[in-house]
């Protein structure tokens, strides 16, 4: 059974940093594209970043480039999102996803990040 | 990248059919077949229901179907059921491995 379990969310002050983690199981993690997608409270979905299977290429939503970094550890079956210079508008549930646009697409349950003073 | 345009809400009675539109541009929906649709119940994670414009993952009801014409993709729900009441989002590849989501549609079953 495919499982994606996010962790690392919480309350952080504006300007702070946070690292989200996603533990994957039930599939060959090293073979799949992985992505982070977020959803602000009461709002729609927003693609954040994607990373190819071997981790050598990464893609970001334009407005987040330079502040967010996606990475993965295929030996640990883990996906990460490093977030710096956080702003109140980054408050959202962050979802870890497996190949979300393909047949095998799957989403974790999400982790809430709240940026507030 | 601007969000794809979806109607904010659609409603229908049980047994009816409804279609949700997703309008983009020639830079996203119009250029790629990588259009997907997601169903999200309140407090839950989204679930993939259509991929590559018109394909259904295994386990998804055949009451859901997708299509695309030009810059507009569509999701049709036939034989509407109470459990279909949820938010629906489209998503399109937008070039260079980037993606854009739709604004979302709230489906209400009367």
Short mmCIF file of C-alpha atoms in Angstrom, two decimals:
data_model
loop_
_atom_site.label_atom_id
_atom_site.label_comp_id
_atom_site.label_asym_id
_atom_site.label_seq_id
_atom_site.Cartn_x
_atom_site.Cartn_y
_atom_site.Cartn_z
CA UNK A 1 0.00 0.00 0.00
CA UNK A 2 1.35 3.40 -0.99
CA UNK A 3 1.93 5.72 1.95
CA UNK A 4 3.20 9.28 2.06
CA UNK A 5 3.53 10.75 5.54
CA UNK A 6 4.44 14.41 5.91
CA UNK A 7 5.98 15.94 9.00
CA UNK A 8 7.73 19.11 10.09
CA UNK A 9 4.88 21.57 9.90
CA UNK A 10 4.07 23.97 12.70
CA UNK A 11 4.07 27.60 13.76
CA UNK A 12 6.95 29.77 12.58
CA UNK A 13 7.53 33.52 12.71
CA UNK A 14 7.76 35.61 9.55
CA UNK A 15 11.29 35.47 8.21
CA UNK A 16 11.88 32.08 9.75
CA UNK A 17 12.75 28.74 8.21
CA UNK A 18 11.25 25.28 8.25
CA UNK A 19 12.04 21.90 6.75
CA UNK A 20 9.22 19.60 5.76
CA UNK A 21 9.79 15.87 5.38
CA UNK A 22 7.82 13.17 3.62
CA UNK A 23 8.37 9.48 4.35
CA UNK A 24 7.39 7.28 1.41
CA UNK A 25 6.61 3.58 1.38
CA UNK A 26 4.78 0.97 -0.67
CA UNK A 27 6.35 1.83 -4.02
CA UNK A 28 9.75 2.22 -5.65
CA UNK A 29 10.47 5.75 -4.47
CA UNK A 30 13.62 6.14 -6.56
CA UNK A 31 11.64 5.65 -9.79
CA UNK A 32 9.07 8.40 -9.42
CA UNK A 33 8.82 12.14 -9.76
CA UNK A 34 7.85 13.71 -6.46
CA UNK A 35 6.26 17.09 -5.81
CA UNK A 36 5.03 19.44 -3.11
CA UNK A 37 1.66 21.12 -3.52
CA UNK A 38 0.13 23.53 -1.03
CA UNK A 39 -3.31 24.81 -0.11
CA UNK A 40 -3.85 27.98 1.90
CA UNK A 41 -6.78 27.85 4.35
CA UNK A 42 -10.05 27.97 2.42
CA UNK A 43 -8.20 28.42 -0.88
CA UNK A 44 -7.29 26.35 -3.92
CA UNK A 45 -4.34 24.15 -4.74
CA UNK A 46 -0.97 25.58 -5.76
CA UNK A 47 1.92 23.62 -7.25
CA UNK A 48 5.12 24.38 -5.33
CA UNK A 49 7.96 22.25 -6.69
CA UNK A 50 8.88 18.95 -8.37
CA UNK A 51 11.99 16.79 -8.44
CA UNK A 52 12.94 14.06 -10.90
CA UNK A 53 13.66 10.49 -9.73
CA UNK A 54 17.44 10.82 -9.34
CA UNK A 55 17.18 14.29 -7.80
CA UNK A 56 19.38 15.99 -10.38
CA UNK A 57 16.68 18.29 -11.71
CA UNK A 58 14.29 20.45 -9.71
CA UNK A 59 11.49 22.73 -10.79
CA UNK A 60 9.79 25.53 -8.86
CA UNK A 61 6.82 27.85 -9.05
CA UNK A 62 8.39 31.10 -10.19
CA UNK A 63 7.46 33.18 -7.15
CA UNK A 64 9.04 30.66 -4.77
CA UNK A 65 12.41 30.30 -6.46
CA UNK A 66 15.24 31.24 -4.16
CA UNK A 67 13.24 30.73 -0.95
CA UNK A 68 12.14 27.09 -1.27
CA UNK A 69 14.34 24.08 -2.05
CA UNK A 70 13.08 20.60 -2.85
CA UNK A 71 15.36 17.61 -2.29
CA UNK A 72 15.17 13.86 -1.85
CA UNK A 73 17.08 10.99 -0.31
CA UNK A 74 16.37 7.85 -2.30
CA UNK A 75 18.28 5.69 0.18
CA UNK A 76 15.90 6.85 2.91
CA UNK A 77 12.77 7.01 0.72
CA UNK A 78 12.31 10.60 1.80
CA UNK A 79 11.33 13.87 0.21
CA UNK A 80 12.08 17.27 1.70
CA UNK A 81 11.09 20.90 1.32
CA UNK A 82 13.36 23.54 2.81
CA UNK A 83 11.56 26.85 3.25
CA UNK A 84 13.37 30.08 4.07
CA UNK A 85 12.31 33.69 4.59
CA UNK A 86 8.79 32.54 5.30
CA UNK A 87 5.92 34.97 4.85
CA UNK A 88 2.40 35.01 6.20
CA UNK A 89 1.16 34.11 2.72
CA UNK A 90 3.09 30.83 2.91
CA UNK A 91 0.60 29.63 5.53
CA UNK A 92 -0.93 26.49 4.06
CA UNK A 93 -1.28 22.75 4.22
CA UNK A 94 1.67 21.28 2.32
CA UNK A 95 1.04 18.00 0.52
CA UNK A 96 3.71 15.52 -0.55
CA UNK A 97 2.72 13.86 -3.81
CA UNK A 98 3.90 10.98 -5.96
CA UNK A 99 3.77 11.66 -9.70
CA UNK A 100 0.57 13.60 -9.15
CA UNK A 101 -0.32 13.98 -12.85
CA UNK A 102 0.18 10.33 -13.83
CA UNK A 103 -1.85 7.14 -13.35
CA UNK A 104 -0.05 6.30 -10.11
CA UNK A 105 -0.63 9.76 -8.66
CA UNK A 106 -0.97 9.77 -4.87
CA UNK A 107 -1.13 12.46 -2.17
CA UNK A 108 -0.18 12.40 1.48
CA UNK A 109 -2.50 13.80 4.12
CA UNK A 110 -0.57 17.06 4.39
CA UNK A 111 1.18 19.04 7.09
CA UNK A 112 0.07 22.50 8.21
CA UNK A 113 2.54 25.37 8.17
CA UNK A 114 1.44 28.53 9.94
CA UNK A 115 3.52 31.67 9.53
CA UNK A 116 2.55 34.19 12.16
CA UNK A 117 4.04 36.42 14.82
CA UNK B 1 1.45 31.72 -14.32
CA UNK B 2 -2.25 32.44 -13.89
CA UNK B 3 -4.60 29.86 -12.44
CA UNK B 4 -6.84 27.99 -14.85
CA UNK B 5 -10.44 29.22 -14.77
CA UNK B 6 -13.18 27.00 -13.35
CA UNK B 7 -16.75 27.87 -12.34
CA UNK B 8 -16.88 28.54 -8.60
CA UNK B 9 -19.82 26.24 -8.04
CA UNK B 10 -22.09 23.80 -9.83
CA UNK B 11 -25.11 22.00 -8.47
CA UNK B 12 -27.32 19.17 -9.63
CA UNK B 13 -29.83 16.58 -8.47
CA UNK B 14 -29.02 12.92 -7.92
CA UNK B 15 -28.92 11.00 -11.18
CA UNK B 16 -28.24 14.06 -13.32
CA UNK B 17 -25.06 14.76 -15.24
CA UNK B 18 -22.90 17.81 -14.89
CA UNK B 19 -19.84 19.18 -16.64
CA UNK B 20 -17.13 21.32 -15.10
CA UNK B 21 -15.00 23.41 -17.43
CA UNK B 22 -11.35 24.32 -17.00
CA UNK B 23 -10.12 27.09 -19.25
CA UNK B 24 -6.48 27.85 -19.77
CA UNK B 25 -4.35 29.21 -22.57
CA UNK B 26 -2.31 28.00 -25.51
CA UNK B 27 0.66 27.85 -23.11
CA UNK B 28 -0.86 25.24 -20.86
CA UNK B 29 -4.12 23.35 -21.55
CA UNK B 30 -3.93 24.08 -25.26
CA UNK B 31 -0.42 22.72 -25.62
CA UNK B 32 -0.37 19.56 -23.50
CA UNK B 33 -2.47 16.50 -22.85
CA UNK B 34 -1.13 16.46 -19.30
CA UNK B 35 -4.41 17.69 -17.82
CA UNK B 36 -5.56 16.05 -14.61
CA UNK B 37 -8.54 16.36 -12.30
CA UNK B 38 -8.75 15.96 -8.55
CA UNK B 39 -11.60 15.43 -6.12
CA UNK B 40 -11.27 16.82 -2.61
CA UNK B 41 -13.72 16.17 0.20
CA UNK B 42 -13.70 18.57 3.17
CA UNK B 43 -10.68 18.07 5.41
CA UNK B 44 -9.23 15.42 3.13
CA UNK B 45 -6.34 15.25 0.69
CA UNK B 46 -7.13 15.56 -3.02
CA UNK B 47 -7.56 12.37 -5.00
CA UNK B 48 -6.67 11.90 -8.67
CA UNK B 49 -9.73 11.04 -10.75
CA UNK B 50 -8.62 11.84 -14.32
CA UNK B 51 -5.15 11.97 -15.81
CA UNK B 52 -3.83 12.77 -19.29
CA UNK B 53 -7.09 14.58 -20.05
CA UNK B 54 -9.36 11.55 -20.38
CA UNK B 55 -7.92 8.54 -18.55
CA UNK B 56 -9.22 7.12 -15.29
CA UNK B 57 -6.97 5.54 -12.66
CA UNK B 58 -8.02 2.09 -11.54
CA UNK B 59 -10.66 2.21 -8.85
CA UNK B 60 -12.21 5.49 -9.99
CA UNK B 61 -15.85 5.26 -10.95
CA UNK B 62 -16.60 5.27 -14.68
CA UNK B 63 -19.17 7.98 -13.92
CA UNK B 64 -16.22 10.38 -14.15
CA UNK B 65 -14.94 11.24 -17.61
CA UNK B 66 -12.63 13.87 -19.02
CA UNK B 67 -12.12 15.58 -22.33
CA UNK B 68 -10.19 18.45 -23.85
CA UNK B 69 -10.76 20.77 -26.77
CA UNK B 70 -8.43 23.61 -27.54
CA UNK B 71 -7.66 25.60 -24.40
CA UNK B 72 -10.51 24.08 -22.39
CA UNK B 73 -10.65 20.81 -20.51
CA UNK B 74 -13.84 19.37 -19.07
CA UNK B 75 -14.84 16.92 -16.37
CA UNK B 76 -18.22 15.24 -16.65
CA UNK B 77 -19.88 13.52 -13.75
CA UNK B 78 -22.77 11.31 -14.84
CA UNK B 79 -25.39 9.76 -12.58
CA UNK B 80 -24.64 12.27 -9.84
CA UNK B 81 -24.52 10.76 -6.35
CA UNK B 82 -24.45 12.32 -2.90
CA UNK B 83 -20.85 11.16 -2.41
CA UNK B 84 -19.80 13.27 -5.40
CA UNK B 85 -20.35 16.43 -3.37
CA UNK B 86 -16.82 17.82 -3.08
CA UNK B 87 -14.39 20.35 -4.52
CA UNK B 88 -12.89 19.58 -7.91
CA UNK B 89 -9.65 20.96 -9.32
CA UNK B 90 -8.08 20.71 -12.73
CA UNK B 91 -4.35 20.95 -13.35
CA UNK B 92 -2.29 21.36 -16.49
CA UNK B 93 1.33 21.09 -17.42
CA UNK B 94 2.55 24.58 -18.31
CA UNK B 95 5.89 23.81 -19.91
CA UNK B 96 9.37 23.15 -18.48
CA UNK B 97 8.00 20.72 -15.90
CA UNK B 98 5.85 23.38 -14.24
CA UNK B 99 2.18 23.04 -13.44
CA UNK B 100 -0.83 25.25 -12.88
CA UNK B 101 -4.03 24.39 -11.04
CA UNK B 102 -7.54 25.57 -11.66
CA UNK B 103 -9.44 27.85 -9.31
CA UNK B 104 -11.58 24.98 -8.08
CA UNK B 105 -15.28 24.12 -8.35
CA UNK B 106 -17.59 23.27 -5.49
CA UNK B 107 -20.08 20.59 -6.53
CA UNK B 108 -23.32 20.48 -4.58
CA UNK B 109 -25.77 17.60 -4.85
CA UNK B 110 -29.25 18.96 -4.22
#
